[in-house]
mmCIF file of C-alpha atoms in Angstrom:
data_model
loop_
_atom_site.group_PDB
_atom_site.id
_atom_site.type_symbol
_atom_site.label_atom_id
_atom_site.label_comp_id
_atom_site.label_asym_id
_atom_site.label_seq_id
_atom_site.Cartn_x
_atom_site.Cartn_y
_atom_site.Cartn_z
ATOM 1 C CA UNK A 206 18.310 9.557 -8.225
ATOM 2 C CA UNK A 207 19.823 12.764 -10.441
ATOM 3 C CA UNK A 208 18.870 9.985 -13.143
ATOM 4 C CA UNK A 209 15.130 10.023 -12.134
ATOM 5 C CA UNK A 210 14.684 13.624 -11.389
ATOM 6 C CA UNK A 211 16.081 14.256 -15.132
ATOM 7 C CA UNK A 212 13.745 12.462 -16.256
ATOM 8 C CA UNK A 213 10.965 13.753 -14.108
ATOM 9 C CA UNK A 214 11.914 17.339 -15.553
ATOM 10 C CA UNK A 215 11.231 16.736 -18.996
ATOM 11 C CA UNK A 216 7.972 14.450 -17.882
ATOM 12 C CA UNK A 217 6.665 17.201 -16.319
ATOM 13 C CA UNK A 218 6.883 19.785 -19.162
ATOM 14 C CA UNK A 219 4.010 18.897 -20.934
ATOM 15 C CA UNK A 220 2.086 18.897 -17.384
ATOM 16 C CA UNK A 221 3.453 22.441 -16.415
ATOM 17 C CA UNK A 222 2.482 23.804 -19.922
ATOM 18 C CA UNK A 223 -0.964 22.913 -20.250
ATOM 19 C CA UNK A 224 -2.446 22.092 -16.132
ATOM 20 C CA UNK A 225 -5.667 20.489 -16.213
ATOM 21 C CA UNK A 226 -7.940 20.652 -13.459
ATOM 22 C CA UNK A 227 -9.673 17.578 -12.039
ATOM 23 C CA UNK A 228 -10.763 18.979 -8.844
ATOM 24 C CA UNK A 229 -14.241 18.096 -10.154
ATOM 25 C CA UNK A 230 -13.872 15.282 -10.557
ATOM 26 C CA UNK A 231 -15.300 12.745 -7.229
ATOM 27 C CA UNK A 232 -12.939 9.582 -7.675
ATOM 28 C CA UNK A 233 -9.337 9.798 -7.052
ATOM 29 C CA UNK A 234 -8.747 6.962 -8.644
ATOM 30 C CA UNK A 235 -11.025 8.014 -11.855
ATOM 31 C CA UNK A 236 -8.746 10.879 -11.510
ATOM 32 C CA UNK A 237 -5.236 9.074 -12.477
ATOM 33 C CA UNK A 238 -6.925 6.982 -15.188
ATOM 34 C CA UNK A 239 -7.977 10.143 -16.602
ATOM 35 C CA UNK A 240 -4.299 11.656 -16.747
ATOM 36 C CA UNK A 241 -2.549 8.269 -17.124
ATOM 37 C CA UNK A 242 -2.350 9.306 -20.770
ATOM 38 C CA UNK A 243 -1.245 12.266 -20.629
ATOM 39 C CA UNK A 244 1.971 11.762 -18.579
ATOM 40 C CA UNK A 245 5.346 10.147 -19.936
ATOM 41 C CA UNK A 246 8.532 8.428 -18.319
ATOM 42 C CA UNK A 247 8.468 8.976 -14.321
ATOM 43 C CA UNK A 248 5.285 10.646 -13.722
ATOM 44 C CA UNK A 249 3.922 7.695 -15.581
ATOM 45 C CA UNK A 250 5.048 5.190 -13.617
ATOM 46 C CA UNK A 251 3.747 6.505 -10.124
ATOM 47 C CA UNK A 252 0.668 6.753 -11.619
ATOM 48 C CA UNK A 253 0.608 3.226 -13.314
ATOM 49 C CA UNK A 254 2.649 2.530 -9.697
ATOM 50 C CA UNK A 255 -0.708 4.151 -7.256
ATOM 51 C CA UNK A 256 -3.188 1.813 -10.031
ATOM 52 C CA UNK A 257 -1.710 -1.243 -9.399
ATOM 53 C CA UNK A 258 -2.115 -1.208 -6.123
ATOM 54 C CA UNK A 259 -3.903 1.961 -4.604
ATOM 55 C CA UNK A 260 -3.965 0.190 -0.988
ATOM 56 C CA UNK A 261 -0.282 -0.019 -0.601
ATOM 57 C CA UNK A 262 0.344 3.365 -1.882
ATOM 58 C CA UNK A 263 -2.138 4.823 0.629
ATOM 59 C CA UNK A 264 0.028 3.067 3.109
ATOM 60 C CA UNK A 265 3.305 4.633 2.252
ATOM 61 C CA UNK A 266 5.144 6.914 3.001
ATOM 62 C CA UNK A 267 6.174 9.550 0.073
ATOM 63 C CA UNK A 268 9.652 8.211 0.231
ATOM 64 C CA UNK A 269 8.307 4.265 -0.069
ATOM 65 C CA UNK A 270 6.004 5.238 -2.715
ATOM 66 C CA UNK A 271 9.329 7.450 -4.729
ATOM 67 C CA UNK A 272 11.593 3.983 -3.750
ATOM 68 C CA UNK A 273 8.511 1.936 -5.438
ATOM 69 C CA UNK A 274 7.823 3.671 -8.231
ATOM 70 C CA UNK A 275 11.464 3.840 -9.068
ATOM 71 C CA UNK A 276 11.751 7.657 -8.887
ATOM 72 C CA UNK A 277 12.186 10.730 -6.297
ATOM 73 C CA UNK A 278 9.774 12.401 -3.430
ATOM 74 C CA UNK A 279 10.027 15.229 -5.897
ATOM 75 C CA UNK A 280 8.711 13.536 -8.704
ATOM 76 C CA UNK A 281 5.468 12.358 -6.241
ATOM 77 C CA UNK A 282 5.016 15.612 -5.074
ATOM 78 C CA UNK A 283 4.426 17.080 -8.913
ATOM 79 C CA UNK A 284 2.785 14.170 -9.908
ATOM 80 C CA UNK A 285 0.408 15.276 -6.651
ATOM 81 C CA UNK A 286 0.027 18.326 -8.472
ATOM 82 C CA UNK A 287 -0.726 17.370 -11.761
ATOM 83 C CA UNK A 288 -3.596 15.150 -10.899
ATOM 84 C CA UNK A 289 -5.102 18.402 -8.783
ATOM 85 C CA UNK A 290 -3.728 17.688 -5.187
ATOM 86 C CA UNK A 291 -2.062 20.082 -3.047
ATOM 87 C CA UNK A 292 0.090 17.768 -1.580
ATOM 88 C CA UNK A 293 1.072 13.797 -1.070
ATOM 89 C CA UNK A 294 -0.954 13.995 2.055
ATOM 90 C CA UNK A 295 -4.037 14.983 0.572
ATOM 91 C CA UNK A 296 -3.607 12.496 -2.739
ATOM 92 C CA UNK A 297 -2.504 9.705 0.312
ATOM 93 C CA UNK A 298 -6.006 10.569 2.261
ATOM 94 C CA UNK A 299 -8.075 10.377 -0.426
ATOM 95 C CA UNK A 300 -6.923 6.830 -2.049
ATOM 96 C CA UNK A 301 -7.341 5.177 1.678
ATOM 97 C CA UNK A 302 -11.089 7.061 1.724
ATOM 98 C CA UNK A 303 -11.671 5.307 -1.806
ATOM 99 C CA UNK A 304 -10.754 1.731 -1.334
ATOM 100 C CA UNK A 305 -11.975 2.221 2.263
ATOM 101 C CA UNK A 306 -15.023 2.287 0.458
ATOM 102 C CA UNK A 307 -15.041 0.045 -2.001
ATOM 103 C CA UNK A 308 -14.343 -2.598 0.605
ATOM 104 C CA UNK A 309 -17.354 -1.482 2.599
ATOM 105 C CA UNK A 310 -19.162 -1.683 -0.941
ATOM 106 C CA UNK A 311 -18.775 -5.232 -1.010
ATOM 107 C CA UNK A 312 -16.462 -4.652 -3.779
ATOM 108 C CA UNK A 313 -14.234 -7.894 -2.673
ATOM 109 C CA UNK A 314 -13.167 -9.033 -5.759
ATOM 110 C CA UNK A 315 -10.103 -8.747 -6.969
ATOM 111 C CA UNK A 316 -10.330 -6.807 -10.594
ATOM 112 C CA UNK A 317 -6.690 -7.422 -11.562
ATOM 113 C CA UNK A 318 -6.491 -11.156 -10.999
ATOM 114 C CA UNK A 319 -5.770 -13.425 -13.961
ATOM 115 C CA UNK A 320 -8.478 -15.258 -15.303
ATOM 116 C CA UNK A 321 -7.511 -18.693 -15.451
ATOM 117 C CA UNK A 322 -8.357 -21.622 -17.546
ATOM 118 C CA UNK A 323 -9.648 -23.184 -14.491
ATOM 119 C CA UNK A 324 -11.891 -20.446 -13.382
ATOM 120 C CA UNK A 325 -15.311 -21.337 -12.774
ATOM 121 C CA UNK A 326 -18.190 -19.399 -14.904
ATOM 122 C CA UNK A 327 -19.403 -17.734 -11.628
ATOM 123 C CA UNK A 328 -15.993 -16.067 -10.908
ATOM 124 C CA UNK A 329 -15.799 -15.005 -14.373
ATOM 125 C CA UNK A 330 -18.791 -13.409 -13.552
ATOM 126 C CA UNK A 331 -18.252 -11.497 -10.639
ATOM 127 C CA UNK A 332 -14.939 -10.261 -12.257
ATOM 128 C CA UNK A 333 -16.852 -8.879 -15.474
ATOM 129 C CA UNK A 334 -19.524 -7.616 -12.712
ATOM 130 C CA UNK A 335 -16.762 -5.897 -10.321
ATOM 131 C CA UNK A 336 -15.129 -4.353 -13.577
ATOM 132 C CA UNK A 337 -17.561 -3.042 -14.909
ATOM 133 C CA UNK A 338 -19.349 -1.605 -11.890
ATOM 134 C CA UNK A 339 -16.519 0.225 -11.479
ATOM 135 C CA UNK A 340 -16.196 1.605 -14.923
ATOM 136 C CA UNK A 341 -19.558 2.730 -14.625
ATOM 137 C CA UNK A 342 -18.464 4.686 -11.088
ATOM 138 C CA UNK A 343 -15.370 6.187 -12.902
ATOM 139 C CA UNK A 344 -17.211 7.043 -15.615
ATOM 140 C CA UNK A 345 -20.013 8.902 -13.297
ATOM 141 C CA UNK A 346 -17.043 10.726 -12.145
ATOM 142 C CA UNK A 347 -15.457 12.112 -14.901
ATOM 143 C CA UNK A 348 -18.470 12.585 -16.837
ATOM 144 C CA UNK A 349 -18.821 17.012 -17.683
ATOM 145 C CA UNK A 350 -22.831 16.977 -17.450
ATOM 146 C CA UNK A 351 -22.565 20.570 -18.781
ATOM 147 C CA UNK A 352 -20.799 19.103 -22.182
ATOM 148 C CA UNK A 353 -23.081 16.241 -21.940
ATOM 149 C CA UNK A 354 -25.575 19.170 -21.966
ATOM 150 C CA UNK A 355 -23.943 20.960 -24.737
ATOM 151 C CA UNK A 356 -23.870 17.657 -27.045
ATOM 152 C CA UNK A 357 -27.357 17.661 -26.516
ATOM 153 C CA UNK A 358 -28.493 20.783 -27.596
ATOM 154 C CA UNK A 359 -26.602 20.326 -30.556
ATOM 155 C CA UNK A 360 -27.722 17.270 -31.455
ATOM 156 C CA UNK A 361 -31.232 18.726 -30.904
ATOM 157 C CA UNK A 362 -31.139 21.453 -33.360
ATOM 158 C CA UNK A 363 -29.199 19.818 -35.718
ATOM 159 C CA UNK A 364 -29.978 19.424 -39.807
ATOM 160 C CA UNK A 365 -28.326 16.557 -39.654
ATOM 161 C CA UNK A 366 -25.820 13.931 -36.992
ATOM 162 C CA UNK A 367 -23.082 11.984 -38.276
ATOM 163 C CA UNK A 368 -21.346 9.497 -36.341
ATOM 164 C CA UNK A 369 -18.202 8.150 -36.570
ATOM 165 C CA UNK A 370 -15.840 4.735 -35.466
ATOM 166 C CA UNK A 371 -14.329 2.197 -36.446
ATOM 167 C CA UNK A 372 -14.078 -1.625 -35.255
ATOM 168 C CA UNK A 373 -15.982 -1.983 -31.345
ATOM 169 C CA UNK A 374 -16.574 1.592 -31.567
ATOM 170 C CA UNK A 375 -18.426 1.659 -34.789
ATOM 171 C CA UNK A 376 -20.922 -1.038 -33.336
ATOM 172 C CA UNK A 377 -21.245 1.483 -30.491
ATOM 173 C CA UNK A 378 -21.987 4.349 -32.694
ATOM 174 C CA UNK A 379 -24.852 2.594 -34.611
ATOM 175 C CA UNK A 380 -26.492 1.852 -31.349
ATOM 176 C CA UNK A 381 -26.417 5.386 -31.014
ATOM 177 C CA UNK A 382 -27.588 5.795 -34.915
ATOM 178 C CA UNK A 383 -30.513 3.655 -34.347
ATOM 179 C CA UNK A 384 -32.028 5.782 -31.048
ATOM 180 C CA UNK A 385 -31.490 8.997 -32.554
ATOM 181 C CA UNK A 386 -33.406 7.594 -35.688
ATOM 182 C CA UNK A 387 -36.032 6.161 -33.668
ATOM 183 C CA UNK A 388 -36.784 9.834 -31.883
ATOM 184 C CA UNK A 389 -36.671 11.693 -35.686
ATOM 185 C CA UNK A 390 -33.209 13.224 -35.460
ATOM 186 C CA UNK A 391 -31.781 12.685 -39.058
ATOM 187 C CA UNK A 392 -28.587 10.729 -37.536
ATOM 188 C CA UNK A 393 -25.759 8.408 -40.159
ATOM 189 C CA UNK A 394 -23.525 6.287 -38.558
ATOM 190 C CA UNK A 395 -20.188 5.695 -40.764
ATOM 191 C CA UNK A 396 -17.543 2.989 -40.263
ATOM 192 C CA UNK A 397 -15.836 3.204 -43.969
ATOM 193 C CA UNK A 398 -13.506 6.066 -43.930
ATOM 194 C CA UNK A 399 -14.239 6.932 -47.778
ATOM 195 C CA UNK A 400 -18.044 7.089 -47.089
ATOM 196 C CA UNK A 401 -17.597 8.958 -44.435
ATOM 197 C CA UNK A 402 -15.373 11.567 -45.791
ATOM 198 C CA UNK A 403 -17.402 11.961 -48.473
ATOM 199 C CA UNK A 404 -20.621 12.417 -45.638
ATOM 200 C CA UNK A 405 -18.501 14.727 -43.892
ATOM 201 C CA UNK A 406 -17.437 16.947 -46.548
ATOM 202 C CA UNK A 407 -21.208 17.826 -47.068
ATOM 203 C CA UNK A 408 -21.559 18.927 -43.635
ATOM 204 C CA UNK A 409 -22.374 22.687 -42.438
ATOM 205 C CA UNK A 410 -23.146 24.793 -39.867
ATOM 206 C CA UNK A 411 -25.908 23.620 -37.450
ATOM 207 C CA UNK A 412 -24.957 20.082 -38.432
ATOM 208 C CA UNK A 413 -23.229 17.477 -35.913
ATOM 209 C CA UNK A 414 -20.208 15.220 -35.603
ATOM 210 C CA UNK A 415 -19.722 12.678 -33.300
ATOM 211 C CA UNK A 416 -16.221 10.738 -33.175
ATOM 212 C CA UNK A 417 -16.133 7.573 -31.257
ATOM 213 C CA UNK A 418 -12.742 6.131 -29.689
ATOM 214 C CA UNK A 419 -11.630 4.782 -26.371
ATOM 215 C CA UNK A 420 -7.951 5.787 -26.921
ATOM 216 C CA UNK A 421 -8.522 8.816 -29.093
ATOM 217 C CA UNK A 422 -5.724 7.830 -31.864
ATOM 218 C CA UNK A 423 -8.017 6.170 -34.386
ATOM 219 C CA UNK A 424 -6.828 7.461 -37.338
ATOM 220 C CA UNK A 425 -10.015 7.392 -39.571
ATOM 221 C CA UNK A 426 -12.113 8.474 -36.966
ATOM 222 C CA UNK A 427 -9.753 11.494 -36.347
ATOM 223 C CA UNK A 428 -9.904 12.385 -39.943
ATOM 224 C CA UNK A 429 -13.534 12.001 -40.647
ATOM 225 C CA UNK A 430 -14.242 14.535 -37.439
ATOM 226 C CA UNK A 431 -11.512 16.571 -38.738
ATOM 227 C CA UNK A 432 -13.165 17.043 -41.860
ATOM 228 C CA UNK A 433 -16.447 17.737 -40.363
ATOM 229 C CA UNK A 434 -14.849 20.282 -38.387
ATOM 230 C CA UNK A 435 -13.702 21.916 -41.183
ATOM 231 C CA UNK A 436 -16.656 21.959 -42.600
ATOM 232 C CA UNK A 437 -18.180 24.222 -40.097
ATOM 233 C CA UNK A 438 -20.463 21.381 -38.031
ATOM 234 C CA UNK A 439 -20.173 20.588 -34.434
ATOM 235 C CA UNK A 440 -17.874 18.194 -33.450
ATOM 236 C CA UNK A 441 -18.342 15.323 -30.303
ATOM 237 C CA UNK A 442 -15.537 13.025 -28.924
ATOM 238 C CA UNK A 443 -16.641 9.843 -26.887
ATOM 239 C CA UNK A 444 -13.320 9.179 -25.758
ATOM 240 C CA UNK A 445 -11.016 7.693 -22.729
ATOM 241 C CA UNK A 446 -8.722 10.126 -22.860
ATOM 242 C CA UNK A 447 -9.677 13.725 -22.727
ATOM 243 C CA UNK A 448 -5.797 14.801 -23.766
ATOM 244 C CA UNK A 449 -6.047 12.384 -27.165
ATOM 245 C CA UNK A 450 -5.810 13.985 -30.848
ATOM 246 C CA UNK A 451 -9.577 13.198 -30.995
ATOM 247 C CA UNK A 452 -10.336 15.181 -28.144
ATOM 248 C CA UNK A 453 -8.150 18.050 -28.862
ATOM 249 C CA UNK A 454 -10.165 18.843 -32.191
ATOM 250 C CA UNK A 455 -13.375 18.562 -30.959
ATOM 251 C CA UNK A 456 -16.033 21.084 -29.685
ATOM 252 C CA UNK A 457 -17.415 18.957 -26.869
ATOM 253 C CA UNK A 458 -15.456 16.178 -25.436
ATOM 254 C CA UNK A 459 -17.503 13.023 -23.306
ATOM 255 C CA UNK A 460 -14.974 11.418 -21.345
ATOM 256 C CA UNK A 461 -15.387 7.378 -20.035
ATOM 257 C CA UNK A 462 -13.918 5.253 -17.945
ATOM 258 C CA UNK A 463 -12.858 1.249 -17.969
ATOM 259 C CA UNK A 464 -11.473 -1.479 -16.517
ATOM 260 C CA UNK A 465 -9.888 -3.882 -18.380
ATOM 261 C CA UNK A 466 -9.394 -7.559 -17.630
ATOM 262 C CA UNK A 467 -7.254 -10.268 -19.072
ATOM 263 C CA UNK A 468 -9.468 -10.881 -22.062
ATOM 264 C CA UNK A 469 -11.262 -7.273 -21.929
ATOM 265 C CA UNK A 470 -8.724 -5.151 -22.788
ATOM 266 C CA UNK A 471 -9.576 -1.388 -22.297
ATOM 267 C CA UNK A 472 -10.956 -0.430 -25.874
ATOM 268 C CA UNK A 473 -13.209 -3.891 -25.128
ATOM 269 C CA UNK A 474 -13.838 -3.079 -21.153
ATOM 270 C CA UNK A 475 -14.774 0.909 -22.548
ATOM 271 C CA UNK A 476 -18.017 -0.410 -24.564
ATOM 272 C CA UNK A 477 -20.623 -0.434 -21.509
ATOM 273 C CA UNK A 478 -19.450 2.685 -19.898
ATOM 274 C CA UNK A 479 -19.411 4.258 -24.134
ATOM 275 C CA UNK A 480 -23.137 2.799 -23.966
ATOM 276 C CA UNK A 481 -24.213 4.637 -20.895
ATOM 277 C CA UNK A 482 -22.693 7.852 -21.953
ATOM 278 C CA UNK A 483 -24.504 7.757 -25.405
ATOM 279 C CA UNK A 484 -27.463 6.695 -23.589
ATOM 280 C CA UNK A 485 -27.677 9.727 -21.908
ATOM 281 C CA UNK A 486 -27.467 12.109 -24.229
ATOM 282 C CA UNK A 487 -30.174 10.279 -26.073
ATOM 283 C CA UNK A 488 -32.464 10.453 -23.281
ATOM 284 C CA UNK A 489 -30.943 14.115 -23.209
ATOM 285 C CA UNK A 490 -31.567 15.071 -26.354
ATOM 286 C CA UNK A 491 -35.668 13.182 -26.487
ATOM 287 C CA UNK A 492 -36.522 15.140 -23.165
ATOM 288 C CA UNK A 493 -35.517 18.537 -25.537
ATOM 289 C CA UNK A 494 -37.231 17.470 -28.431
ATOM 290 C CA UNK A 495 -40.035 16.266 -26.682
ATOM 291 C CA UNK A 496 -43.344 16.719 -28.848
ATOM 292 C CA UNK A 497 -41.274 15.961 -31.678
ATOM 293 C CA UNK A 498 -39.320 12.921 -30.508
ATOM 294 C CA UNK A 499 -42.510 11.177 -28.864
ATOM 295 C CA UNK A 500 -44.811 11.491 -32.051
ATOM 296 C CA UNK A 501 -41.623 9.848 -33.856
ATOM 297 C CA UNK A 502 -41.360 6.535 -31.035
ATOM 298 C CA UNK A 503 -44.950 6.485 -31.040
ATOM 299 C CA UNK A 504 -45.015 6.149 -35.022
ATOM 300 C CA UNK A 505 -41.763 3.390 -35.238
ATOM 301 C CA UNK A 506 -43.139 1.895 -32.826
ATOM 302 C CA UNK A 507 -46.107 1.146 -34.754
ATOM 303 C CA UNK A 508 -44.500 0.460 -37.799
ATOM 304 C CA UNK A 509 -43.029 -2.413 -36.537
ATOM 305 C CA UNK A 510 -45.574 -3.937 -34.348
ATOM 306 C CA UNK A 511 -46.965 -6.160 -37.224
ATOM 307 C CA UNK A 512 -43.548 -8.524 -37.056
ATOM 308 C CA UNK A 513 -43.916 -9.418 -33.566
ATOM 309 C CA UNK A 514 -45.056 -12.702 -32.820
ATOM 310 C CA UNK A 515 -48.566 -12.872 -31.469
ATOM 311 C CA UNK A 516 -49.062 -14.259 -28.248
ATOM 312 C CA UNK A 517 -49.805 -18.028 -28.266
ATOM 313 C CA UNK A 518 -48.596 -18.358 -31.674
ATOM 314 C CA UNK A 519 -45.353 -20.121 -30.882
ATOM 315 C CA UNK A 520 -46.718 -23.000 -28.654
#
């Protein structure tokens, strides 16, 4: 046990120095995902301990969760603290409220089970379904609406919007490329890292960054908002983790949730609730440039009309 609370100490170090509030934020659950990141050695494990299964740890006792998780009562009782809990009673009270309600939610499938060879297409289904209805919750959660606000302004007034990510995340921020374009916003979406240094560098004030990445270590992606930073523009992170390198440089962070599954892993299982997010604060930013953003639609939408296939014509 001295062995565990050792390690505790230093674990919680970079907790005690920099607390972050999650109060806010409605999911308990969401609320450990969040901060899974940000902890190390045995704070980490009670919370990757309380994730695995949330419906036996609202069961025990703090001693049977410490015994569990392989550390000591006072290791629970800071990791209470870190994710925003007075106490293991309240943390304990609020995980049985959650799955209480998932159950009642008709939530009955199991998220973590292993997808077999075997498995028929409609259990695939529901697993993909249950996963990502729950991203979407935890995402709903965590989700600042005032930096969701602030992003939008931004974007709204901006010269210019450059976007940022690389691999799944790239393919995420051109979705995001293409609305804005639609609605008039002058928007780029950049995936090479030389392009988009070279995008970034000619950035300025009243111009916008937006950095893309479910883990928030991309390297390229940190650099290129880095650099766009520098430069004097506004910079966004779309991220998982609201502790990450990405998110520390950035003006306005937008935080996601996911749920990963044997062949979604978490940067995969991140891409709907990444969607929704962006989707927002496109809406977001059309409802502030109204006038402006509806003439634009109207106009696209025009331009294109001529390459749809006329009704009948295909019979």
């Amino acid at each position: 046990m001295a062995e565990h609370d050792a390690e505790t100490s230093a674990a919680t170090a970079v907790v005690d120095a920099a607390p972050v509030d999650r109060r806010g934020v409605d999911g308990v659950l969401a609320r450990v995902r969040a901060g899974v990141g940000e902890l190390t050695g045995a704070l980490r494990r009670v919370a990757e301990h309380v994730l695995s299964d949330p419906e036996a740890a609202a069961r025990a006792t703090i001693v049977e969760l410490a015994e569990r998780s392989g550390t000591s009562p006072a290791t629970i009782t800071r990791f209470c603290r870190a994710m925003g809990f007075e106490g293991y009673a309240d943390l304990r009270l609020g995980i049985a409220a959650e799955t209480g309600r998932a159950r009642s939610a008709g939530w009955t499938v199991d998220i973590g089970r292993e997808i077999q060879p075997g498995d028929p297409l409609s259990r695939v289904l529901d697993q993909i379904m249950a996963a990502d209805t729950r991203a979407m919750h935890d995402t709903a959660a965590l989700l600042d609406l005032t930096e969701v606000e602030r992003a939008a302004v931004a974007i709204a007034g901006a010269n210019r919007v450059n976007i940022f990510g690389a691999s799944g995340s790239a393919l995420v921020g051109e979705e995001m490329q293409f609305s804005l374009h639609r609605i008039g916003v002058a928007a780029w979406a950049w995936s090479d890292v030389h392009e988009g240094l070279a995008s970034a560098a000619l950035l300025g004030a009243g111009d916008v960054a937006l950095g893309i990445s479910h883990t928030g270590q991309t390297r390229e992606t940190i650099e290129l908002l880095a650099e766009a930073g520098s430069r004097g523009a506004t910079t966004v992170a779309l991220t998982g983790f609201p502790r990450s390198p990405l998110a520390e440089l950035a003006d306005i962070v937008l935080v996601t949730a996911s749920q990963a599954t044997t062949f979604r892993p978490d940067a995969l299982s991140a891409r709907h609730p990444q969607l929704v997010v962006l989707d927002l604060l496109y809406i977001a930013v059309a409802q502030r440039t109204h006038d402006r953003a509806h003439a634009a639609f109207r106009r696209t939408a025009q331009a294109v009309d001529g390459h749809k296939a006329a009704k009948g014509s295909l019979s």
